[in-house]
Amino acid sequence: MSVPDYMQCAEDHQTLLVVVQPIGIVPEESFFRIYKRISAVSQVNVRDSQRVLYIRYRHHYPPENNEWGDFQTHRKVVGLITITDCSSAKDWPQTFEKFHLQKEMYGSTLYDSRLFVFGLQGEIAEQPRTDVAFYPSYDECETVEKRIEDFIESLFIVLESKRLDRATDKSGDKIPLLCVPFEKKDFVGLDTDSRHYKKRCQGRMRKHVGDLCLQAGMLQDSLVHYHMAVELLRSVNDFLWLGAALEGLCSASVIYHYPGGTGGKVGSRRAQGGSLSAEAGNRHRPGALTSNGINADTSAEIGRAKNCLSPEDIIDKYKEAISYYGKYKNAGVIELEACVKAVRVLAIQKRSMEASEFLQNAVYINLRQLSEEEKIQRYSILSELYERIGFHRKSAFFKRIAAMQCAAPSIPEPGWRACYKLLLETLPGYSLSLDPKDFSKGTHRGWAAVQMRLLHELVYASRRMGNPALCVRHLSFLLQTMLDFLSDQEKKDVTQSLESYTAKCPGTMEFITLPDGLKLPPVPFTKLPIVRSVKLLNLPTSLRPHKMKSLLGQNVSTKSPFIYSPIIAHSRGEERNKKIDFQWVQGDVCEVQLMVYNPMPFELRVENMGLLTTGVEFESLPAALSLPAESGLYPVTLVGVPQTTGQITVNGYHTSVFGVFSDCLLDNLPGVKTNGCTVEVIPALPRLQISTSLPRSAHTLQPSSGDEISTNVSVQLYNGETQQLIIKLENIGTEPLEKLEVTAKTVNTKEKLYGDFLSWKLEDTLSQFPLKPGKIATFTVNIKVKLDFSCQENLLQDLSDDGISVSGLPLSSPFRQVVKPRVETKPINPQESSKVGDFSHVKDERPSFQE
């Protein structure tokens, strides 16, 4: 026997094997629809008996495995069901002939057979036959299940007659020697009359009868026969059949202890113990399971079942049987399947370490040269079994081997899709997921070197599948999550591969849906570059908005009553981190400063870097930057223009690195410092530019306050001289300038100087208001110097040629401050005649004017 059945479990020893096959050309969908209905009839209660027959269906079974039917009867094909399409009566003879040819393939072991014919109607279909059933179509076959039940009852009749015939002790009759295929040549010429030979025959026959009793639903009888067979076979050192008798004893004991089955399919078997005899069936009552999975209520009954093995003895006998199988090179399949059955039992008993020993033995069992498909199946089952006993990484290891086997060089058409699917299934075993959020929560889990190898294999499989988008997604994930573990050379290699793939298929922030429904989330490059802080910047001084107030009137108090609330205080901590104490203006360029770091060992080019915002319509102005290798913290300013008003929140930024577009949200960036992310955007305001007719002064008489824009001009006058200062006002914004208010503030340069100094008239200027965008208005300021030198002897020493140098004439404006127009305002104290005036103008633009 060369083809192992990796799905076998201990309870399969009590099943009858029935093969269901098509004859001729049968649509695959129709065949499996009928096959599913047939295989649903897997348990049948025997009429006039409390015994239950279990059926195991296969739609393909190697004929060479059937030759081992005497060694273990559950391997023997006892029933054949064929399905065929036959639409005309003239095709019927040929169809029936094919049915007989199919029976000859398993003829030596068949108990009974059936032919289901679909599509044939007429005289032939109306003839009553026991082995043929006619149905008009695949949709009109209501009696299929009933036919199968009748078919199974006929199998039971033959099984029961064989059991009774071979179980009866016929004195004087010679017991035939049952053999496995490779033994027949070894018994040629042996003395058939020797006591040793007769004991061998008796022991093998006892074991065979035990198999038949187990299949017939007589558990206690099978245990008796197995024990007798073990004693007889042990006395003649018939190790192969002794191993089979021990395995049969184990299987019967497993069926006794675990009526729910060990195959892993919940509810697939009757938990009431339908496989037992009537006496055994009454023993199994519902009850709690102990730690090893045994029904606690049956513990007292185990002692009465003297021939039944305890759970611990079951494993010991499995080990012994496997050691006997290991003595025979041709019994490798039997040994492998016995290991698998023992592992399934140990999995229920939760004895993982012992189960791993059986699996390790199964790995090294040398079978014939397996095909690639058989290797894939073998490694997949090993992976499944390791998963059942909790060895997740070992399970992933064998599943990965199975994946690699799908694309072996010896396969003419490698199955890259199957390879990719199996590789995806290995990810949990290596503590790996394809969601980058799982890697931003803290400590890295798993072996990074193994994880990187697996990700490279996913990339390669994706490329061979012809799916560049998958390649980009997996390479992006590798670069983002494994960046700390990549060497400098590996970083260069991965980025070069990524750029080559994105040249054909750029990386996006869209989910990728696989054929099996699995969705791969996008992978934003939050580490290329790494962002350490985000700071929203105030507008330049010339653009900052202020609340409108009169330059001459009293400021209205905006204080509000203080109300203490512990609830509000409790939530303020989080709000304080988000609070911004300045405002942005609609239509003005706003800035956000990021401190970034390039972790790559080469220059990092970041393209199309801009802001991600919510709340108002925002035009982000993308930037491109080039960061030196391992640059350290590097300031980057991102700009944009709010198009509407309201509360705007900066959620993150977007980039394009190596051809991959990323949306990086601040919530997903651990350890990022920020001064707040939400700011108010107010409506657009006018902008004013001021220029004067006097030259600029190099001296500053008075420092400008934080909310003013100032410029300094100088003029030199003689006592009694008058000069005009022409001030030009230009609206360089998009909003009309509606109001203008001018005031003068004098600063003493010499306390002993006094007299009228500045005067102006605004009537002509205000007549040009509202000043539309692009328009210019002017007004004139008269500067008159009149000094009184009486009693000022010391002053003469400070003057030169009866002249005074008036330097540092500041022209300042609280930017964006809207006030009401008024008539000229002159100094109240006439003695303050030689003081420097400070002109405060409304809506001054940036300090870009020259005067």
PDB file of C-alpha atoms in Angstrom, residues 420-526:
ATOM      1  CA  TYR A 420       0.103  32.128  -1.844  1.00  0.00           C
ATOM      2  CA  LYS A 421      -3.050  30.933  -0.057  1.00  0.00           C
ATOM      3  CA  LEU A 422      -1.081  28.515   2.131  1.00  0.00           C
ATOM      4  CA  LEU A 423       1.505  31.186   2.923  1.00  0.00           C
ATOM      5  CA  LEU A 424      -1.253  33.480   4.141  1.00  0.00           C
ATOM      6  CA  GLU A 425      -2.467  30.715   6.449  1.00  0.00           C
ATOM      7  CA  THR A 426       0.977  30.509   8.070  1.00  0.00           C
ATOM      8  CA  LEU A 427       0.939  34.137   9.241  1.00  0.00           C
ATOM      9  CA  PRO A 428      -0.771  33.617  12.644  1.00  0.00           C
ATOM     10  CA  GLY A 429       1.707  30.884  13.553  1.00  0.00           C
ATOM     11  CA  TYR A 430       4.580  33.331  13.149  1.00  0.00           C
ATOM     12  CA  SER A 431       2.766  36.093  15.121  1.00  0.00           C
ATOM     13  CA  LEU A 432       2.332  37.998  11.908  1.00  0.00           C
ATOM     14  CA  SER A 433      -0.702  39.833  10.561  1.00  0.00           C
ATOM     15  CA  LEU A 434      -1.103  41.995   7.491  1.00  0.00           C
ATOM     16  CA  ASP A 435      -2.575  44.932   9.413  1.00  0.00           C
ATOM     17  CA  PRO A 436       0.129  47.524  10.159  1.00  0.00           C
ATOM     18  CA  LYS A 437      -1.873  48.773  13.149  1.00  0.00           C
ATOM     19  CA  ASP A 438      -0.963  45.565  14.992  1.00  0.00           C
ATOM     20  CA  PHE A 439       2.689  46.612  14.855  1.00  0.00           C
ATOM     21  CA  SER A 440       2.187  50.099  16.278  1.00  0.00           C
ATOM     22  CA  LYS A 441       0.964  48.953  19.672  1.00  0.00           C
ATOM     23  CA  GLY A 442       4.338  48.363  21.308  1.00  0.00           C
ATOM     24  CA  THR A 443       6.761  45.466  21.557  1.00  0.00           C
ATOM     25  CA  HIS A 444       7.428  43.440  18.432  1.00  0.00           C
ATOM     26  CA  ARG A 445       6.211  39.833  18.673  1.00  0.00           C
ATOM     27  CA  GLY A 446       7.755  36.871  16.923  1.00  0.00           C
ATOM     28  CA  TRP A 447      11.017  36.211  15.127  1.00  0.00           C
ATOM     29  CA  ALA A 448      11.654  39.132  12.814  1.00  0.00           C
ATOM     30  CA  ALA A 449      14.072  37.178  10.590  1.00  0.00           C
ATOM     31  CA  VAL A 450      11.480  34.454   9.931  1.00  0.00           C
ATOM     32  CA  GLN A 451       8.746  37.021   9.405  1.00  0.00           C
ATOM     33  CA  MET A 452      10.828  38.901   6.847  1.00  0.00           C
ATOM     34  CA  ARG A 453      11.555  35.659   5.006  1.00  0.00           C
ATOM     35  CA  LEU A 454       7.850  34.867   4.879  1.00  0.00           C
ATOM     36  CA  LEU A 455       6.986  38.351   3.606  1.00  0.00           C
ATOM     37  CA  HIS A 456       9.611  38.030   0.866  1.00  0.00           C
ATOM     38  CA  GLU A 457       8.002  34.728  -0.158  1.00  0.00           C
ATOM     39  CA  LEU A 458       4.578  36.400  -0.293  1.00  0.00           C
ATOM     40  CA  VAL A 459       6.046  39.065  -2.554  1.00  0.00           C
ATOM     41  CA  TYR A 460       7.583  36.465  -4.842  1.00  0.00           C
ATOM     42  CA  ALA A 461       4.375  34.414  -5.011  1.00  0.00           C
ATOM     43  CA  SER A 462       2.408  37.588  -5.791  1.00  0.00           C
ATOM     44  CA  ARG A 463       4.764  38.410  -8.624  1.00  0.00           C
ATOM     45  CA  ARG A 464       4.490  34.916 -10.098  1.00  0.00           C
ATOM     46  CA  MET A 465       0.706  35.233  -9.852  1.00  0.00           C
ATOM     47  CA  GLY A 466       0.963  38.352 -12.008  1.00  0.00           C
ATOM     48  CA  ASN A 467      -0.435  40.685  -9.364  1.00  0.00           C
ATOM     49  CA  PRO A 468       1.899  43.709  -8.954  1.00  0.00           C
ATOM     50  CA  ALA A 469      -0.533  45.441  -6.584  1.00  0.00           C
ATOM     51  CA  LEU A 470      -0.062  42.599  -4.101  1.00  0.00           C
ATOM     52  CA  CYS A 471       3.708  42.846  -4.505  1.00  0.00           C
ATOM     53  CA  VAL A 472       3.599  46.552  -3.676  1.00  0.00           C
ATOM     54  CA  ARG A 473       1.350  45.983  -0.663  1.00  0.00           C
ATOM     55  CA  HIS A 474       3.530  43.230   0.833  1.00  0.00           C
ATOM     56  CA  LEU A 475       6.784  45.086   0.172  1.00  0.00           C
ATOM     57  CA  SER A 476       5.308  48.218   1.732  1.00  0.00           C
ATOM     58  CA  PHE A 477       4.280  46.184   4.765  1.00  0.00           C
ATOM     59  CA  LEU A 478       7.772  44.682   4.991  1.00  0.00           C
ATOM     60  CA  LEU A 479       9.412  48.095   4.851  1.00  0.00           C
ATOM     61  CA  GLN A 480       7.013  49.707   7.319  1.00  0.00           C
ATOM     62  CA  THR A 481       6.888  46.985   9.994  1.00  0.00           C
ATOM     63  CA  MET A 482      10.378  45.468   9.735  1.00  0.00           C
ATOM     64  CA  LEU A 483      12.366  48.656   9.208  1.00  0.00           C
ATOM     65  CA  ASP A 484      14.142  48.346  12.563  1.00  0.00           C
ATOM     66  CA  PHE A 485      15.364  44.839  11.698  1.00  0.00           C
ATOM     67  CA  LEU A 486      16.600  45.474   8.155  1.00  0.00           C
ATOM     68  CA  SER A 487      20.284  45.983   7.526  1.00  0.00           C
ATOM     69  CA  ASP A 488      21.423  48.991   5.485  1.00  0.00           C
ATOM     70  CA  GLN A 489      21.901  46.820   2.416  1.00  0.00           C
ATOM     71  CA  GLU A 490      18.504  45.168   2.877  1.00  0.00           C
ATOM     72  CA  LYS A 491      16.866  48.595   3.105  1.00  0.00           C
ATOM     73  CA  LYS A 492      18.412  49.559  -0.216  1.00  0.00           C
ATOM     74  CA  ASP A 493      17.400  46.269  -1.855  1.00  0.00           C
ATOM     75  CA  VAL A 494      13.799  46.443  -0.630  1.00  0.00           C
ATOM     76  CA  THR A 495      13.358  50.063  -1.714  1.00  0.00           C
ATOM     77  CA  GLN A 496      14.811  49.342  -5.157  1.00  0.00           C
ATOM     78  CA  SER A 497      12.395  46.429  -5.594  1.00  0.00           C
ATOM     79  CA  LEU A 498       9.532  48.586  -4.392  1.00  0.00           C
ATOM     80  CA  GLU A 499      10.340  51.352  -6.867  1.00  0.00           C
ATOM     81  CA  SER A 500      10.499  48.863  -9.721  1.00  0.00           C
ATOM     82  CA  TYR A 501       7.017  47.543  -8.852  1.00  0.00           C
ATOM     83  CA  THR A 502       5.449  50.977  -8.251  1.00  0.00           C
ATOM     84  CA  ALA A 503       6.674  52.098 -11.667  1.00  0.00           C
ATOM     85  CA  LYS A 504       4.040  49.690 -13.041  1.00  0.00           C
ATOM     86  CA  CYS A 505       1.460  49.871 -10.256  1.00  0.00           C
ATOM     87  CA  PRO A 506       1.672  52.730  -7.721  1.00  0.00           C
ATOM     88  CA  GLY A 507       0.830  51.946  -4.128  1.00  0.00           C
ATOM     89  CA  THR A 508      -2.517  53.298  -2.931  1.00  0.00           C
ATOM     90  CA  MET A 509      -4.531  53.597   0.262  1.00  0.00           C
ATOM     91  CA  GLU A 510      -7.265  51.304  -1.062  1.00  0.00           C
ATOM     92  CA  PHE A 511      -8.095  47.899   0.424  1.00  0.00           C
ATOM     93  CA  ILE A 512      -7.081  44.932  -1.733  1.00  0.00           C
ATOM     94  CA  THR A 513      -9.674  42.151  -1.797  1.00  0.00           C
ATOM     95  CA  LEU A 514      -8.387  38.640  -2.468  1.00  0.00           C
ATOM     96  CA  PRO A 515     -10.449  35.987  -4.294  1.00  0.00           C
ATOM     97  CA  ASP A 516     -11.277  34.215  -1.012  1.00  0.00           C
ATOM     98  CA  GLY A 517     -12.701  37.440   0.416  1.00  0.00           C
ATOM     99  CA  LEU A 518      -9.731  38.393   2.591  1.00  0.00           C
ATOM    100  CA  LYS A 519      -9.071  42.148   2.575  1.00  0.00           C
ATOM    101  CA  LEU A 520      -5.559  43.536   2.865  1.00  0.00           C
ATOM    102  CA  PRO A 521      -5.554  46.930   4.626  1.00  0.00           C
ATOM    103  CA  PRO A 522      -3.477  49.824   3.261  1.00  0.00           C
ATOM    104  CA  VAL A 523       0.040  50.403   4.603  1.00  0.00           C
ATOM    105  CA  PRO A 524       0.851  54.097   5.207  1.00  0.00           C
ATOM    106  CA  PHE A 525       4.569  54.906   5.482  1.00  0.00           C
ATOM    107  CA  THR A 526       4.541  56.509   8.934  1.00  0.00           C
TER     108      THR A 526
END
